[in-house]
Tab-separated table of C-alpha atoms in Angstrom:
chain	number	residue	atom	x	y	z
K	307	UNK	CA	-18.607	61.480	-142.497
K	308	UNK	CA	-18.728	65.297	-142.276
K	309	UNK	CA	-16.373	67.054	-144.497
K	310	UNK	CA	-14.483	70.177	-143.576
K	311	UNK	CA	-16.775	72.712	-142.227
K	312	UNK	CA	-15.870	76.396	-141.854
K	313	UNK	CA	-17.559	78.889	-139.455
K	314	UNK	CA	-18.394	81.832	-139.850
K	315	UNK	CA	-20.472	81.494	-143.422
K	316	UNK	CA	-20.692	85.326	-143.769
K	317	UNK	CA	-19.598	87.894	-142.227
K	318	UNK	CA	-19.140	91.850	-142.632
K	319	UNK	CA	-16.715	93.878	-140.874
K	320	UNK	CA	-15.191	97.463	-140.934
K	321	UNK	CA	-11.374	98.311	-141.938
K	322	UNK	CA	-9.206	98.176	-138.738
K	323	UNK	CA	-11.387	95.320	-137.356
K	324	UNK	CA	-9.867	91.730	-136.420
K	325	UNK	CA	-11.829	88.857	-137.825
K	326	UNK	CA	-11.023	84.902	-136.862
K	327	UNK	CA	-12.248	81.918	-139.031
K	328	UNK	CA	-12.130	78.351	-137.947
K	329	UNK	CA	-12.400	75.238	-139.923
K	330	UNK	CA	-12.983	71.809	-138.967
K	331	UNK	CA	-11.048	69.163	-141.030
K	332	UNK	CA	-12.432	66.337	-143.071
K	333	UNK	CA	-11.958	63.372	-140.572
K	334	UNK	CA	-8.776	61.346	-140.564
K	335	UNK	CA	-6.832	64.458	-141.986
K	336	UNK	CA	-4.030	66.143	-140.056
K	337	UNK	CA	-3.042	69.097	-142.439
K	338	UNK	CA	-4.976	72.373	-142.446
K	339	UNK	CA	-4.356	75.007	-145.394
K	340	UNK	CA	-5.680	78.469	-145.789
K	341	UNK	CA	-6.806	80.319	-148.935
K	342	UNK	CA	-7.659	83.501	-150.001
K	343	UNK	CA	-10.263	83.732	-153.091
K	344	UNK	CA	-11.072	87.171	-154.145
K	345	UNK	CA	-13.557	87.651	-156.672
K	346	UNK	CA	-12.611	86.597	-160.403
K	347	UNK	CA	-9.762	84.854	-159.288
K	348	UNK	CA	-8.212	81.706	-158.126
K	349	UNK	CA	-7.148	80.945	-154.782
K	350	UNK	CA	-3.853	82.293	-152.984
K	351	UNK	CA	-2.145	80.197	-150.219
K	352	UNK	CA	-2.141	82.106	-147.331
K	353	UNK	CA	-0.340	79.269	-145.129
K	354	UNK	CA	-0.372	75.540	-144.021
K	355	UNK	CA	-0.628	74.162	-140.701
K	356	UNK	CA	0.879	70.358	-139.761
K	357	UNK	CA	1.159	69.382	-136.438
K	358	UNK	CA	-0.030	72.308	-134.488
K	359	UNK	CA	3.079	74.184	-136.659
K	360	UNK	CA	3.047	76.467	-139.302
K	361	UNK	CA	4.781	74.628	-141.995
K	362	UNK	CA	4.643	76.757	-144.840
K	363	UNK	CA	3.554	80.629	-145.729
K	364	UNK	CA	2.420	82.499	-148.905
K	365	UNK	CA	2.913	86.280	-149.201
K	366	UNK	CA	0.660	87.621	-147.481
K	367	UNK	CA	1.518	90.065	-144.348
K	368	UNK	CA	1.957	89.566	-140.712
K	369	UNK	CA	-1.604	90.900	-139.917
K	370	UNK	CA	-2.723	87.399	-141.500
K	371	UNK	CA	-2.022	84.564	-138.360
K	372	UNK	CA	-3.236	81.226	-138.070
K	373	UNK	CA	-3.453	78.608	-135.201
K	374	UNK	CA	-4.203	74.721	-135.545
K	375	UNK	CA	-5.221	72.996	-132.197
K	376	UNK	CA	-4.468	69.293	-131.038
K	377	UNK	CA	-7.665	67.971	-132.487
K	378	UNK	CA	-6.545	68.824	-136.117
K	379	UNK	CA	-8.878	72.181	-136.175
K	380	UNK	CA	-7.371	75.507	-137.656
K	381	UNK	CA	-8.523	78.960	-137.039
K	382	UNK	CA	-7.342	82.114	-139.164
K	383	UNK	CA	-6.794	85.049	-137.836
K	384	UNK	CA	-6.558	89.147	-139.495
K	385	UNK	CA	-5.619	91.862	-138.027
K	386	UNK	CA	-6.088	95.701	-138.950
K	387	UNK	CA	-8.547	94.804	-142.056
K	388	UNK	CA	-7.880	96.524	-145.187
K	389	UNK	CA	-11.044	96.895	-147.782
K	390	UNK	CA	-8.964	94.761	-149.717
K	391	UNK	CA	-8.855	92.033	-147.477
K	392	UNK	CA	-12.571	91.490	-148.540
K	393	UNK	CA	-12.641	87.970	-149.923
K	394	UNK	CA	-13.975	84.087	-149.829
K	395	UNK	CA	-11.476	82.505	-146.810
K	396	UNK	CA	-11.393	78.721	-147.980
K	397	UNK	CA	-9.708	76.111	-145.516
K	398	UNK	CA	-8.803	73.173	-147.059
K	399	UNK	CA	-7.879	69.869	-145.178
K	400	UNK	CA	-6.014	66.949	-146.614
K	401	UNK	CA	-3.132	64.480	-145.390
K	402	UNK	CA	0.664	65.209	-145.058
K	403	UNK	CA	1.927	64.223	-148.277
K	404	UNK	CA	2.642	66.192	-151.228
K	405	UNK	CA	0.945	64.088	-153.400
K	406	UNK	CA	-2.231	64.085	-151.934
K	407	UNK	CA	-5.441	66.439	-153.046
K	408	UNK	CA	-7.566	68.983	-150.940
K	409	UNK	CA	-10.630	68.881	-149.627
K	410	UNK	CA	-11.886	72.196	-149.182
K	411	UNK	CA	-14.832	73.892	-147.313
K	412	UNK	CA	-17.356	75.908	-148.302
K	413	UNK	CA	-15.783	79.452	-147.489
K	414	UNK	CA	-15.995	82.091	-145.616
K	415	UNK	CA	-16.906	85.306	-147.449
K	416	UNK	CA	-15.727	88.364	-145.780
K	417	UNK	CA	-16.887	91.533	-146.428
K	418	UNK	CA	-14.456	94.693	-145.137
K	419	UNK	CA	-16.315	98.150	-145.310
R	1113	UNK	CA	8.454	79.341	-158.478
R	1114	UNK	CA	5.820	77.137	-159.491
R	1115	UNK	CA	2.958	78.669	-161.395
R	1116	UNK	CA	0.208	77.700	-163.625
R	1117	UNK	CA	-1.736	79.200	-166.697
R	1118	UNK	CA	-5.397	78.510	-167.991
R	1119	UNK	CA	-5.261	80.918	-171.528
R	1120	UNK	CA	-8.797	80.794	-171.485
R	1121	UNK	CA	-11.343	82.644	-169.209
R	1122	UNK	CA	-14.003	81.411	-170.787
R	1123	UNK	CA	-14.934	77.914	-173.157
R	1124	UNK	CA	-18.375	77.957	-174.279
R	1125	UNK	CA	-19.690	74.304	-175.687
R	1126	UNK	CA	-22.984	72.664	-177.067
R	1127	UNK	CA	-24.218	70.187	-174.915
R	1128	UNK	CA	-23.052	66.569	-176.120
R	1129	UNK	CA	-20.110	67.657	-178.005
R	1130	UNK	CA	-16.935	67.455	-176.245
R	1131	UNK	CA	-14.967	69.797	-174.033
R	1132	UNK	CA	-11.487	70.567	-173.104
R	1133	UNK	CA	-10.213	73.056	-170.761
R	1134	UNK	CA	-6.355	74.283	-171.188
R	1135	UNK	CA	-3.833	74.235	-168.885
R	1136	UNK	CA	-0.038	75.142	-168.393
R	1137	UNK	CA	2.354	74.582	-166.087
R	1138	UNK	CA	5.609	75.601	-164.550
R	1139	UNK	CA	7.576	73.693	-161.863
R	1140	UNK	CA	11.334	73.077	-160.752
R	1141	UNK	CA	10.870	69.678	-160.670
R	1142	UNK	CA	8.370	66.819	-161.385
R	1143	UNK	CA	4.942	68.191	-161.287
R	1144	UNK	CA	2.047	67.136	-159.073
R	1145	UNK	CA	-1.401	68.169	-161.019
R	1146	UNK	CA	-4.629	68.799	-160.185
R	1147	UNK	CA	-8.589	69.793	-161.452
R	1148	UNK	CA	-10.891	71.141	-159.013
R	1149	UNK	CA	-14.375	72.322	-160.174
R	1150	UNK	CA	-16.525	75.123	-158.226
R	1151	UNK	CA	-20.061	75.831	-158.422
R	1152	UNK	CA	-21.267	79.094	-157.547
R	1153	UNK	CA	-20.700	80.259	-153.638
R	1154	UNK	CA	-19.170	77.004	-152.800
R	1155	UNK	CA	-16.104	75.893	-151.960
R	1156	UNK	CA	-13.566	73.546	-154.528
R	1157	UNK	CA	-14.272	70.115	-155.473
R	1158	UNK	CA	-11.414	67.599	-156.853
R	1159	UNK	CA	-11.800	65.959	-159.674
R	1160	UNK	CA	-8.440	64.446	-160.455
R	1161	UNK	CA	-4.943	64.323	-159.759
R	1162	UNK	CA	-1.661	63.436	-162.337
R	1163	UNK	CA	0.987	62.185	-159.614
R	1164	UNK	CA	3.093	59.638	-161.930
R	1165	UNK	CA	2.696	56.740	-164.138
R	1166	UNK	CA	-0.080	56.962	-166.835
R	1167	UNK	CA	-0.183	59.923	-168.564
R	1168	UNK	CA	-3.975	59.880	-168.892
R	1169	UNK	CA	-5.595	59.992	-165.660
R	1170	UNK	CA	-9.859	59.306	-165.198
R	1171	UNK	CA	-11.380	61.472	-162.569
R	1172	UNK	CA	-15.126	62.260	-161.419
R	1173	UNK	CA	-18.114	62.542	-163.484
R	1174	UNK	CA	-16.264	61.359	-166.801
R	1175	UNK	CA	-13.526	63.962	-166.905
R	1176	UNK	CA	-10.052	63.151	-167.749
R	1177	UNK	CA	-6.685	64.736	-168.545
R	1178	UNK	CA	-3.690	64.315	-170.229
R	1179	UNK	CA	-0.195	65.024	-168.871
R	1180	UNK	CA	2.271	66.191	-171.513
R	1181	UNK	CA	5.690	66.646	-169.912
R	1182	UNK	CA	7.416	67.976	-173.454
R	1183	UNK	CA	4.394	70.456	-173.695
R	1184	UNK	CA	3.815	71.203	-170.101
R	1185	UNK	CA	0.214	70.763	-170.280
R	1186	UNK	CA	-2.261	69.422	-168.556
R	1187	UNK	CA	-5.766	69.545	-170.447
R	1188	UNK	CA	-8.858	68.792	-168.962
R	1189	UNK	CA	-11.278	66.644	-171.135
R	1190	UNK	CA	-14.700	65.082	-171.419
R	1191	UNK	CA	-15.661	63.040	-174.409
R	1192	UNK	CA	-19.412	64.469	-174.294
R	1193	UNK	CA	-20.378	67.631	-172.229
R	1194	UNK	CA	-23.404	68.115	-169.777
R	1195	UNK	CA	-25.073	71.505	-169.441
R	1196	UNK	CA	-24.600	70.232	-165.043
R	1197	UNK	CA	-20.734	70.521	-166.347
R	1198	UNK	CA	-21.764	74.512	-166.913
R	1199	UNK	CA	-19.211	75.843	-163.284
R	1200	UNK	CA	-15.698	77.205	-162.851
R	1201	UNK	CA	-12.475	75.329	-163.141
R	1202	UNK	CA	-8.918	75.376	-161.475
R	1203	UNK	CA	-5.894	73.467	-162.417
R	1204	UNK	CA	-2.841	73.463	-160.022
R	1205	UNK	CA	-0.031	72.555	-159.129
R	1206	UNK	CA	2.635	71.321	-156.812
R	1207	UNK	CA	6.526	70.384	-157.096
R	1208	UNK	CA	7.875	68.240	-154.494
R	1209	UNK	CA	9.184	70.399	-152.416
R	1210	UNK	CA	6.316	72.664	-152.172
R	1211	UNK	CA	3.548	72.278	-149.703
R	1212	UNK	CA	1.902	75.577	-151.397
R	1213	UNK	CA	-0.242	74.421	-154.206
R	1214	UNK	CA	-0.651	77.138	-156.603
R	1215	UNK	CA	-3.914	77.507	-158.707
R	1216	UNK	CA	-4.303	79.144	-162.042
R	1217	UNK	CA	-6.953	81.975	-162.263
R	1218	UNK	CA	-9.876	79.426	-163.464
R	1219	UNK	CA	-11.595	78.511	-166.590
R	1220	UNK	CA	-15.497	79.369	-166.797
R	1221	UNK	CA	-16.874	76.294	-168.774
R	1222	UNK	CA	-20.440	77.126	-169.904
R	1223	UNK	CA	-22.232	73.850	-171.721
R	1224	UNK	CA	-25.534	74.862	-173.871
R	1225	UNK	CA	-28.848	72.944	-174.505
């Protein structure tokens, strides 16, 4: 049973660049979340995805978009990247209720220049 | 808001004694808690969860942690350390009417020979 897989692994782009990540689930899960890890410091919710909707949002601008498909996979979108958008992109998959934990991917580390 | 606090950036132990790594917490109502443990370029790995019932909760690889409601803490504990235990550590949280889980700024455990 694979477990969530993201794609890209790496990737370097240059400030005003758009950049899209995608992320398989962990089978048998319908909820998608997104993650921002910069270096030193824990993740940040960027925003949730449930049923193809976006169900919740952290603070983070507009530029930052997401989409989650009918097969349960999520890709994240940024637009206009900012140096400091330079981070580790984690998706992490789990099922609908609160109570349950998250199974996260490996990351995608993003470097802007 | 919900929030969480780990005081410590860093715990440094001798192999075979035991550890415990610190956190706080901060939620409207009752908390959902979690540990997640990272190794180096990878993604987050659960290791337990305090949903309700039992305040001391067993996870993977021998860890375990105690809920205090009056103290707001949630410590994470193992009765005899590994130098494999030697990664990064995030407690978080969710209330129950939050989707967003929110992660404290991690704990960098470091077990000696």
């Amino acid at each position: 049973d694979a477990g969530v897989t993201q794609s890209p692994t790496h990737l370097i782009k240059t400030r005003g660049q758009q950049v899209t990540l995608r992320c398989s689930p962990k089978s048998g899960h319908d909820t998608v979340s997104w993650y921002q890890q910069a270096l030193g410091q824990g993740p940040q919710f960027i925003f949730q995805y449930y049923e193809e909707e976006e169900r919740q949002r952290g603070n983070f601008p507009d530029r930052f978009s997401g989409h989650q498909f009918p097969n349960y996979s999520s890709e994240l979108n940024v637009n206009a990247l900012l140096l400091g958008d330079s981070a580790l992109y984690l998706c992490a998959s789990s099922l609908s209720e609160l109570t349950r934990e998250l199974f996260f991917g490996e990351g995608s580390r993003l470097t802007v220049l | 808001a919900q929030s969480v606090a780990q005081p410590e950036d860093q715990v440094n132990v001798a192999e075979g004694n035991p550890l415990t790594v610190k956190c706080t917490y901060s939620v409207s109502g009752n908390p959902y808690l979690f540990w997640y443990v990272q190794y180096p370029n990878r993604g987050l790995q659960f290791l337990l969860k305090y949903i309700t019932g039992d305040n001391l909760v067993k996870g993977s690889y021998g860890f375990e942690a105690e809920f205090n409601k009056s103290q707001t803490s949630f410590h994470l504990k193992k009765p005899s350390a590994l130098v494999s235990d030697s990664a990064l550590y995030f407690c978080a949280v969710r209330d129950m009417n939050n989707n967003d889980m929110r992660f404290g700024a991690g704990t960098r455990l470091t077990v000696k020979p």
